[in-house]
């Protein structure tokens, strides 16, 4: 058995991860949904992030930073899903993922559908910055930490993304 698959002893990890799950699961599933576009995959990505926290509990140095860690894990999980879809799409051709199920419609609301589609059409990094900024209401510093980039990159990426959404031409470097 590999060390990372050994479960921590019952008690502290069980209670802490359960409380974290109950408090933040829905927001993290919504974050993943906005990045990957389908409910089922979003739930899997969020669940994997919580499972990873539980598996690594004994090795986590700063347990006060679990929510930023979970957000980063969800964003990275979404990136992995999107990369996998891109590779599969190259070999099988483009397949549109059905994401307007009854649950998805309730989650977003019909009035937000157009904005969702516009944001979804943005390149990955721009989409991530806007979702983290306007959906989770994170500061530039928090977004930079989650994405592993500088604050300047967050600022410029958000600016470019908002220009695209507003329909303004932009200069590409």
PDB file of C-alpha atoms in Angstrom, residues 71-72 128-134 136-160 162:
ATOM      1  CA  UNK A  71      -9.615  25.966  -4.587  1.00  0.00           C
ATOM      2  CA  UNK A  72      -6.221  25.361  -6.150  1.00  0.00           C
ATOM      3  CA  UNK A 128     -10.256  31.023 -14.488  1.00  0.00           C
ATOM      4  CA  UNK A 129      -9.375  34.587 -13.474  1.00  0.00           C
ATOM      5  CA  UNK A 130     -12.920  35.862 -14.054  1.00  0.00           C
ATOM      6  CA  UNK A 131     -14.545  32.956 -12.239  1.00  0.00           C
ATOM      7  CA  UNK A 132     -12.230  33.316  -9.256  1.00  0.00           C
ATOM      8  CA  UNK A 133     -12.627  37.095  -9.185  1.00  0.00           C
ATOM      9  CA  UNK A 134     -16.337  37.564  -9.780  1.00  0.00           C
ATOM     10  CA  UNK A 136     -15.710  33.554  -5.618  1.00  0.00           C
ATOM     11  CA  UNK A 137     -14.944  37.242  -5.026  1.00  0.00           C
ATOM     12  CA  UNK A 138     -11.267  36.550  -4.413  1.00  0.00           C
ATOM     13  CA  UNK A 139      -8.700  39.335  -4.287  1.00  0.00           C
ATOM     14  CA  UNK A 140      -5.940  39.596  -6.886  1.00  0.00           C
ATOM     15  CA  UNK A 141      -3.468  38.183  -4.367  1.00  0.00           C
ATOM     16  CA  UNK A 142      -5.724  35.196  -3.613  1.00  0.00           C
ATOM     17  CA  UNK A 143      -6.273  34.529  -7.331  1.00  0.00           C
ATOM     18  CA  UNK A 144      -2.523  34.705  -7.924  1.00  0.00           C
ATOM     19  CA  UNK A 145      -1.995  32.170  -5.129  1.00  0.00           C
ATOM     20  CA  UNK A 146      -4.659  29.781  -6.463  1.00  0.00           C
ATOM     21  CA  UNK A 147      -3.398  29.968 -10.046  1.00  0.00           C
ATOM     22  CA  UNK A 148       0.311  30.106  -9.250  1.00  0.00           C
ATOM     23  CA  UNK A 149       0.909  33.363 -11.150  1.00  0.00           C
ATOM     24  CA  UNK A 150       1.824  36.952 -10.232  1.00  0.00           C
ATOM     25  CA  UNK A 151      -0.684  39.663  -9.291  1.00  0.00           C
ATOM     26  CA  UNK A 152       0.281  41.557 -12.450  1.00  0.00           C
ATOM     27  CA  UNK A 153      -0.649  38.540 -14.549  1.00  0.00           C
ATOM     28  CA  UNK A 154      -4.011  38.373 -12.776  1.00  0.00           C
ATOM     29  CA  UNK A 155      -4.651  42.096 -13.450  1.00  0.00           C
ATOM     30  CA  UNK A 156      -3.725  41.972 -17.135  1.00  0.00           C
ATOM     31  CA  UNK A 157      -5.570  38.711 -17.739  1.00  0.00           C
ATOM     32  CA  UNK A 158      -8.743  40.054 -16.113  1.00  0.00           C
ATOM     33  CA  UNK A 159      -8.508  43.258 -18.110  1.00  0.00           C
ATOM     34  CA  UNK A 160      -8.152  41.392 -21.406  1.00  0.00           C
ATOM     35  CA  UNK A 162     -13.339  41.866 -19.649  1.00  0.00           C
TER      36      UNK A 162
END
